[in-house]
Structures are given as structure tokens and as C-alpha cells.
Coordinates of C-alpha atoms in Angstrom, one line a residue:
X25 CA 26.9 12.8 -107.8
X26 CA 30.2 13.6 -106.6
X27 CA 32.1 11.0 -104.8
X28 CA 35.4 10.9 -103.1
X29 CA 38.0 8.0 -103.2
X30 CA 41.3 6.6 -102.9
X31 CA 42.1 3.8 -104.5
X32 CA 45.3 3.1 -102.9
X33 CA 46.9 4.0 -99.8
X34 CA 48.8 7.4 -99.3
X35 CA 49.0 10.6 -98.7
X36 CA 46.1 13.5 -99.7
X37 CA 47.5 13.0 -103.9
X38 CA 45.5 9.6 -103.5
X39 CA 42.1 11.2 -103.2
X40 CA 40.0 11.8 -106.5
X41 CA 36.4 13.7 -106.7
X42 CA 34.6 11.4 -109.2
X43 CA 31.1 11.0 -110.8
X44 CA 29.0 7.9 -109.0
X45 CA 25.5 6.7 -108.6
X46 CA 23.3 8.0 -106.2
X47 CA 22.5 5.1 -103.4
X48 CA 19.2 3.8 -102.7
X49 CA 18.0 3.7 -98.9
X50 CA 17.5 0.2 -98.2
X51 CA 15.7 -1.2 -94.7
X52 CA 16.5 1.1 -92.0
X53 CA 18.2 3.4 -94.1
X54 CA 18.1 6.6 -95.0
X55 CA 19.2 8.8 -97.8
X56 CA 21.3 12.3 -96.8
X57 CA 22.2 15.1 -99.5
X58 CA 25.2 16.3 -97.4
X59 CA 25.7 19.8 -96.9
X60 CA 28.6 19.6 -94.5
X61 CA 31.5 17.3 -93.5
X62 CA 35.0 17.6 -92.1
X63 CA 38.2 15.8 -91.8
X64 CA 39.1 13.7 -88.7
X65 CA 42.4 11.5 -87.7
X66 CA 40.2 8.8 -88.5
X67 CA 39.7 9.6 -91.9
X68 CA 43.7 10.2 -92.6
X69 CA 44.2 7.2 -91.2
X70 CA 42.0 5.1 -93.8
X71 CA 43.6 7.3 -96.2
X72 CA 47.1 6.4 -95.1
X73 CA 46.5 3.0 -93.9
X74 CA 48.6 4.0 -90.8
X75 CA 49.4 2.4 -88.4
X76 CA 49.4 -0.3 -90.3
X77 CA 46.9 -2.6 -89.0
X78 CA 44.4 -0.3 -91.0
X79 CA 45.3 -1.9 -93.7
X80 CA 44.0 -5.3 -92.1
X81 CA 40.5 -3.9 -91.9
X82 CA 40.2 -2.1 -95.1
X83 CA 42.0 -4.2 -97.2
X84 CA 45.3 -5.6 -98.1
X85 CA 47.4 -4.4 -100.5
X86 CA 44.9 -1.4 -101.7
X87 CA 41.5 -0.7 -100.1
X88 CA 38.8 -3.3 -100.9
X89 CA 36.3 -1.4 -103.1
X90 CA 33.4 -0.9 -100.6
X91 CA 36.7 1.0 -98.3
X92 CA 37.6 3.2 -101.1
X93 CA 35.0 5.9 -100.6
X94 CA 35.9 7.9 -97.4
X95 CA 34.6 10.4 -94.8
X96 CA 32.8 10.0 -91.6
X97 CA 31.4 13.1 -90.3
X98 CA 28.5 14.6 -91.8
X99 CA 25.6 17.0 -91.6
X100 CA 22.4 17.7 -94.7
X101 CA 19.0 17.4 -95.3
X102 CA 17.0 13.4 -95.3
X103 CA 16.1 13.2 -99.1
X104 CA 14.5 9.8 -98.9
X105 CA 13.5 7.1 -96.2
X106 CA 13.5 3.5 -96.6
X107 CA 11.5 0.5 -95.5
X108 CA 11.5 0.6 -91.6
X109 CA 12.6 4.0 -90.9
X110 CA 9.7 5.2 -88.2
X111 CA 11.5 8.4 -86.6
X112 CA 13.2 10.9 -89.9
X113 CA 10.9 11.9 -92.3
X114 CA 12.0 13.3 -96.2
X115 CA 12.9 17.0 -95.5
X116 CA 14.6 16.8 -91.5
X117 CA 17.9 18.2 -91.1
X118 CA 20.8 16.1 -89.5
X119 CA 24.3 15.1 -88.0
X120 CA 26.0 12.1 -87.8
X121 CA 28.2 10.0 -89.0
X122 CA 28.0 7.5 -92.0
X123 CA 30.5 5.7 -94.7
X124 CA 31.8 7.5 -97.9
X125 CA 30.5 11.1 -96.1
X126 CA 32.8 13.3 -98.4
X127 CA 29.7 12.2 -101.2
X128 CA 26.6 14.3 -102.5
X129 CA 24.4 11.6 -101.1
X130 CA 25.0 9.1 -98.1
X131 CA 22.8 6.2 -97.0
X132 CA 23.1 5.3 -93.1
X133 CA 21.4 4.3 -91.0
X134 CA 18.6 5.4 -88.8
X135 CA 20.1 5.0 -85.6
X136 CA 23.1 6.8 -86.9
X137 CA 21.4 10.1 -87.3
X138 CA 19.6 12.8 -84.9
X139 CA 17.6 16.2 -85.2
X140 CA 19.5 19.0 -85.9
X141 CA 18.3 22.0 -83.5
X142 CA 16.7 24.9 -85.2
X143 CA 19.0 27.8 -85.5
X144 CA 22.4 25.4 -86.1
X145 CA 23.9 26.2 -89.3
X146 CA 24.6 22.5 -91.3
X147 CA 28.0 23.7 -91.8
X148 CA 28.3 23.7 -87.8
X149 CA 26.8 20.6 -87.5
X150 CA 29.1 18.7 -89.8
X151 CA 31.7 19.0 -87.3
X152 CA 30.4 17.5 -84.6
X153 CA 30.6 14.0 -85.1
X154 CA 34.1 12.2 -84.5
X155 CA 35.9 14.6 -82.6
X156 CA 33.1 15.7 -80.3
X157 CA 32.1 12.2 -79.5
X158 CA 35.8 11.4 -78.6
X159 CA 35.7 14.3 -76.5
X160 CA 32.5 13.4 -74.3
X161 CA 33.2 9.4 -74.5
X162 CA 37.0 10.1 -73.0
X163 CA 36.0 12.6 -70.3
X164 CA 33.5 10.2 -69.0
X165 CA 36.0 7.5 -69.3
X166 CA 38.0 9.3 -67.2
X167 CA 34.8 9.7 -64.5
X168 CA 33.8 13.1 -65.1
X169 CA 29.9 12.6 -65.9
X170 CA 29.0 15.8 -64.8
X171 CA 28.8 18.7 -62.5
X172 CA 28.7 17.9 -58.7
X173 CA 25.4 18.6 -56.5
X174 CA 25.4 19.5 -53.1
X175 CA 21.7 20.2 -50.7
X176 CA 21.2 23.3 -48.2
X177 CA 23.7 23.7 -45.3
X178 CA 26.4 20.8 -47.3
X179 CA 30.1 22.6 -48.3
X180 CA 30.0 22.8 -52.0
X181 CA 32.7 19.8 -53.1
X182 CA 35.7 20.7 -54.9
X183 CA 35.6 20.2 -59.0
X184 CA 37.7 17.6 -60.2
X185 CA 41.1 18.8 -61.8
X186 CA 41.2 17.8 -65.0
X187 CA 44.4 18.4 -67.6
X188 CA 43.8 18.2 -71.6
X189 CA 47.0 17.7 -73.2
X190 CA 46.5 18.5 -77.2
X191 CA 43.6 21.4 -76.3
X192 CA 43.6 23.8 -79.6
X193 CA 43.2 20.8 -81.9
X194 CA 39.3 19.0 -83.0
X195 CA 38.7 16.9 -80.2
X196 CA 40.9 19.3 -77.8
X197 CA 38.7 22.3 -78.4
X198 CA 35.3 20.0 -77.4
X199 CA 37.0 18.7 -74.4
X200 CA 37.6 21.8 -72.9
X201 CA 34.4 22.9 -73.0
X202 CA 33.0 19.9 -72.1
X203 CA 34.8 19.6 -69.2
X204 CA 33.9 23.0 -68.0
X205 CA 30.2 21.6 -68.8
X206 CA 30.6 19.1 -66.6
X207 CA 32.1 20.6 -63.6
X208 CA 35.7 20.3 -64.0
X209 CA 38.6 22.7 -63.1
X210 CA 40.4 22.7 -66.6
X211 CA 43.8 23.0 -67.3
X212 CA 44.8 23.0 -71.1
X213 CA 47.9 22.7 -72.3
X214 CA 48.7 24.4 -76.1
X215 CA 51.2 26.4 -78.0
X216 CA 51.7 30.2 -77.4
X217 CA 49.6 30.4 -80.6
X218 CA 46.5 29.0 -79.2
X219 CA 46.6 30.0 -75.7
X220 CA 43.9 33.0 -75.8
X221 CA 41.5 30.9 -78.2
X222 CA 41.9 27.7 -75.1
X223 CA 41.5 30.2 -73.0
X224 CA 38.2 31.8 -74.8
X225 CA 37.3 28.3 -74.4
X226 CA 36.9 28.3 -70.7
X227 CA 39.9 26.5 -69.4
X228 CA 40.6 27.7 -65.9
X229 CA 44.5 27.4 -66.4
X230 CA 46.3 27.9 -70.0
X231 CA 50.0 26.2 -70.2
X232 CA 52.2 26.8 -72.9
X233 CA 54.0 23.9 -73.7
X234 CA 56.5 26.0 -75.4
X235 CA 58.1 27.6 -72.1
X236 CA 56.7 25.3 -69.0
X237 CA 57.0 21.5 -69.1
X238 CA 53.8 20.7 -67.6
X239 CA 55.1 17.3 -66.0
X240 CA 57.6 19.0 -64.3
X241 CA 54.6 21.2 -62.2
X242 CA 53.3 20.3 -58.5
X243 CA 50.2 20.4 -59.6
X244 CA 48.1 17.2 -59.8
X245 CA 45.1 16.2 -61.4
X246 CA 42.1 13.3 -61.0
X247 CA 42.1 13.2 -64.6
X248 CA 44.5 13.8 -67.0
X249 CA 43.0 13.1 -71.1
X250 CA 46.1 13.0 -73.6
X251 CA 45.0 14.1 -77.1
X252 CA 48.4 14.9 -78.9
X253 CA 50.1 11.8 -78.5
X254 CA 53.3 14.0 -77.6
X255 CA 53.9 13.4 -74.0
X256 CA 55.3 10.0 -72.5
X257 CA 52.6 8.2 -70.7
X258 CA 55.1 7.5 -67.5
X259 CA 55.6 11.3 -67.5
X260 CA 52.1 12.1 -67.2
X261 CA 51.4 9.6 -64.3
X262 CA 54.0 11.7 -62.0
X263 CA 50.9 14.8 -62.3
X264 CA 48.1 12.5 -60.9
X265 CA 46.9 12.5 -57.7
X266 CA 47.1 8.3 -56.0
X267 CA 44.0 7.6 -57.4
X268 CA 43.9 9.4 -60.7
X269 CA 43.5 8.4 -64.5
X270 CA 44.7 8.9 -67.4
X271 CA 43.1 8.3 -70.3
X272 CA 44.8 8.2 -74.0
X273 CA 43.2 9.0 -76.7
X274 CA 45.6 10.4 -79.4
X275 CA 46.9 8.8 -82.5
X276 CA 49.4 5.9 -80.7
X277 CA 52.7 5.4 -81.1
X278 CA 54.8 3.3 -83.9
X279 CA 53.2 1.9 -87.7
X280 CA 53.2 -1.7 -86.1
X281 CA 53.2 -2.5 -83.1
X282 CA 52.2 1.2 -81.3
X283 CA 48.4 0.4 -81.4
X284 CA 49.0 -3.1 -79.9
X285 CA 51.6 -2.2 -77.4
X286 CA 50.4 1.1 -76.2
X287 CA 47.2 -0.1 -74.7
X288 CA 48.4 -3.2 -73.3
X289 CA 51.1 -1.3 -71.3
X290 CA 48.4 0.7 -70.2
X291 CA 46.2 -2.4 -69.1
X292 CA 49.2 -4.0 -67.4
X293 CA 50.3 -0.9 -65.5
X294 CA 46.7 -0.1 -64.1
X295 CA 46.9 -3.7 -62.9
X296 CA 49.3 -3.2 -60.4
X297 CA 48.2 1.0 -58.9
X298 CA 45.7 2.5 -57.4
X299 CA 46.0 5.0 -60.1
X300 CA 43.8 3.7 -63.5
X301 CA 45.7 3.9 -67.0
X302 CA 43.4 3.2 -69.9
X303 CA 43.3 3.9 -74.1
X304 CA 40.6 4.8 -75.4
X305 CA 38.4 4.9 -78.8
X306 CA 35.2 6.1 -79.2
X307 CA 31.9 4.2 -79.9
X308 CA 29.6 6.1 -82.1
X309 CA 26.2 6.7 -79.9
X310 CA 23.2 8.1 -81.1
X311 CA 22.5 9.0 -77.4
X312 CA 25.7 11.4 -77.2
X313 CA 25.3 12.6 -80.2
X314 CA 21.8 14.4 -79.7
X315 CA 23.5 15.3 -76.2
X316 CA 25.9 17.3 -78.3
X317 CA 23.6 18.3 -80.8
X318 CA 21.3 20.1 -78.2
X319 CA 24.4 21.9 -76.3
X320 CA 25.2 23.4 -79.4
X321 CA 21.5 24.5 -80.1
X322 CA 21.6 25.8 -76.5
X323 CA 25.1 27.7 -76.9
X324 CA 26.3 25.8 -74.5
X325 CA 28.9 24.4 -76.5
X326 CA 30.4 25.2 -79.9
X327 CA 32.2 24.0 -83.3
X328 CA 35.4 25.8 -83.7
X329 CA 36.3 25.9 -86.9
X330 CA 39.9 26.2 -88.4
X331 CA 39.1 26.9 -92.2
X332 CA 36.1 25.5 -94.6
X333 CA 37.0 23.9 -97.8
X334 CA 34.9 23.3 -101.0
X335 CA 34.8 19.2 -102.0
X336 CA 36.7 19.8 -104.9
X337 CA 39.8 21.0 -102.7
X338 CA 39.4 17.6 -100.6
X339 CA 43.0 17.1 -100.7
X340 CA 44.1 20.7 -99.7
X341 CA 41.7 19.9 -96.7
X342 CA 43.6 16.6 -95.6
X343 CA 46.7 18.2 -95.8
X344 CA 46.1 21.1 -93.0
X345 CA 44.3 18.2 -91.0
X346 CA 47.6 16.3 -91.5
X347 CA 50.0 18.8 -90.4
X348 CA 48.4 18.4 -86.9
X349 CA 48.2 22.4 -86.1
X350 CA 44.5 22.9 -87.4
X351 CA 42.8 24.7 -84.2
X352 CA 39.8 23.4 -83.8
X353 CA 37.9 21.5 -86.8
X354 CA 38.7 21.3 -90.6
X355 CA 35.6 21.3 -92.2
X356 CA 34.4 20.6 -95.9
X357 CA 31.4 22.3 -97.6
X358 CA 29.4 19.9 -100.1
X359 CA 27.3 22.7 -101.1

């Protein structure tokens, strides 16, 4: 089967498609032939080893072995089950998220895996994982768990403002509509390039960062969730209300110290404010993830999708991903 790897850190000329052995499931496990993946910060991170303290994790100088086979999102068909497995049988389809996804064949485990819903292409499917996930987790991070409800004779309540700073990109283009799932009054803040596809989106308010500084508005917002790492964090605190929060989720600051310093700044500052000031990773949840599954088998919700790449042009793939203008999701087709 194919297989792909890096042996040492660097850029997308570090990646090789290779010939390996198909995995056995083992307890709990079970086999995937993956039809769909797609390329996520996370994974040009491992790639990279930046920041740095990748490196500490995956292996110092060069990845350890197991850490040389990458990918994390993925989408196919259960090939085999293993000892244990009581809820996939041989033939379901699925998302989720596994080790060495950008593979023929993945093992993960059970709990990592859910039901795709009838009708959703695979390809789709494959880029749900990371960025979607990041998405959902940060918005309800930030408090917004879902629409407001209000009984006969009540005033309906206003919907939280919320502001998405990095909206065109993977996670951005899930968080605007997940927002607007869950009752918020969107603004999203792009480039003049992506303002009509935000706005297709659903966002309520489009700013292009290109002609209006948005933390020189009046406006102000319960909830402000900064994707694109671009924007000062004391900058964005001037645009929430007393008792807002903002919530960081994109790539930090600095190769050494930024993913150290960054968060405890954060931490220290939300110590002394009303206001709440948090960074934020995701946690991969089954729970969420069949949440996300089913809004896209509803329509509720949708994979936008920038361009599709075969496997064998994994590093052409990384590359748009790295230049940080993909709108929406960069996906890879294993089929």
C-alpha cells in the first residue's frame, strides 16, 4: 500500500509516497481503506517541526520512526474489525481521525470513528475532522453552546455577537457556520477575495481587512475567536464588551517560546478582568464528531473545499495549505 513519510523535518520536499505493509487491527481497532483525507496546520506542523517544541514530542533530531508517517484527517470504508470492536462492522463508511491518514489503509481506533450519513460523499467527509472540531470546540469555549430559547409572552433575547478573525480559511469557514448554527450574530473578517464566499456562509457582517481595521470599530462583541494568528491579542480585547472572551486558536506566535508564552499571557491577563482570555487546542471527541457528521448529512452545515489533490501530489497539497490563503479545506483523494 501506499504510505506517506518524512523522514526529517522540513518543508513539503521532505514527504515521500512509499510502498509499506498493510496494518493489522489489533484490540479495539479497526482497519480503514481511506478514500479521503486533507491537510491541516497540524499536519505542517509535524512536517515542519515548528514551533519547535514539536520536535520534543515527535522526536529529536529527525522524527522517531512510529512519527514519520503523517496525516490526521480521514474518511473510507471499515475493511476489517479487531478483537473488541462491538459497534463498526466490515463494510461501514467513516470519518475521523487517525495516525499516518495520508496511507491506503489506517488502523484506529474504535472510539475514533463514527457513521458516515447516507448521501455524504467520502471525499466530503475527509474534511471534517481537525478543522471542524476546532471550530465547534472553540465556539463553545467561548460560551456559545447553542441557539437561545425563549416561552410564550418572553422578548426574544438578543444573539450573542460573535467576531471570527481568519473566516475564509479550514477552521474559519466551519466556524462561521457554526456559529450561525448556534445562534450567534456573526461577524467575519477576510480579504476582499473571500468576502462573498464568508458571506455565502451566513455571516451577518463581512469586514475586509484590507480597507477597515476591525479593532479600530465601535462595535463590540461577547465573543471574539482568532483563527489567523494576525491580530495582536491586546488589540482585540479593546472590541469586547466588559465581560467578553477571546479565545485563540491560531498557529501562536515565535519557533520557541510563542506556544509557551502566548497562553500564559493569556492565563495571567484573564486573572486580573472581568473579561476571559484563553488559548485553545482542540480535543478529538467522538461525541462532536458525529454532531458534525449529521449537520452535514442534514445540510445544515458544509465542507468547503479549496482544491482536491491525488496522493501522489501530497507535496503540491502541503504547499497551498502552507501559503495560508487556501479558502476553505485542502483535501487529498486516496482513491
Amino acid at each position: 500500500m501506499r504510505s506517506v513519510i518524512a523522514d526529517s523535518y522540513g518543508g513539503p520536499e521532505k514527504l515521500r509516497v512509499v510502498d509499506a505493509e498493510p496494518p493489522l487491527p489489533a484490540g479495539g481497532q479497526v482497519l480503514v481503506r481511506v478514500a479521503a483525507s486533507s491537510v491541516n496546520p497540524l499536519d505542517t506542523h509535524e512536517l515542519t517541526g515548528r514551533p519547535y517544541l514539536v520536535r520534543i514530542v515527535r522526536g529529536l533530531p529527525r522524527p522517531k520512526p512510529a512519527n514519520r508517517a503523517l496525516g490526521s484527517d480521514l474518511a473510507g470504508v471499515v475493511e476489517a474489525i479487531g478483537p473488541g470492536v462491538t459497534r463498526l462492522r466490515v463494510g461501514d463508511r467513516v470519518p475521523g481521525f487517525g495516525r499516518a491518514a495520508w496511507s491506503d489503509r489506517v488502523v484506529v481506533r474504535e472510539e475514533g470513528l463514527v457513521l458516515v450519513p447516507d448521501g455524504l460523499p467520502l471525499l466530503d467527509a475527509g474534511g471534517v475532522g481537525v478543522a471542524a472540531i476546532t471550530a465547534l470546540q472553540g465556539l463553545r469555549r467561548g460560551g456559545l453552546t447553542g441557539p437561545a430559547t425563549w416561552g410564550p409572552g418572553e422578548v426574544e433575547p438578543m444573539r450573542p455577537r460573535v467576531l471570527i478573525v481568519g473566516a475564509s480559511g479550514g477552521v474559519g469557514t466551519f466556524a462561521v457556520q457554526l456559529a450561525k448554527l448556534l445562534g450567534a450574530h456573526v461577524t467575519a473578517v477576510t480579504s476582499t477575495h473571500n468576502v462573498e464566499l464568508v458571506a455565502r456562509l451566513g455571516a451577518d457582517d463581512v469586514i475586509d481587512y484590507t480597507t477597515t481595521e476591525v479593532t479600530e470599530g465601535i462595535a463590540r462583541f461577547e465573543l471574539v475567536l482568532e483563527l489567523a494568528g494576525s491580530r495582536r491579542r491586546r488589540d482585540l480585547a479593546r472590541i469586547l464588551t466588559p465581560t467578553g472572551t477571546l479565545i485563540a486558536c491560531g498557529a501562536p506566535r515565535g519557533q520557541w517560546l510563542g506556544p509557551v508564552v502566548g497562553p500564559a499571557w493569556l492565563a495571567l491577563v484573564s486573572r486580573f478582568s472581568r473579561r476571559t482570555y484563553a488559548s485553545f487546542l482542540a480535543k478529538r471527541d467522538t461525541a462532536d464528531l458525529q454532531r458534525l457528521a449529521d449537520w452535514l448529512g442534514e445540510g445544515a452545515l458544509r465542507v468547503v473545499i479549496d482544491e482536491v489533490y491525488p496522493l501522489a501530489r501530497i507535496a503540491e497539497a502541503v504547499a497551498h495549505q502552507l501559503t495560508d490563503h487556501a479558502r476553505g479545506k485542502v483535501l487529498v483523494s486516496l482513491l
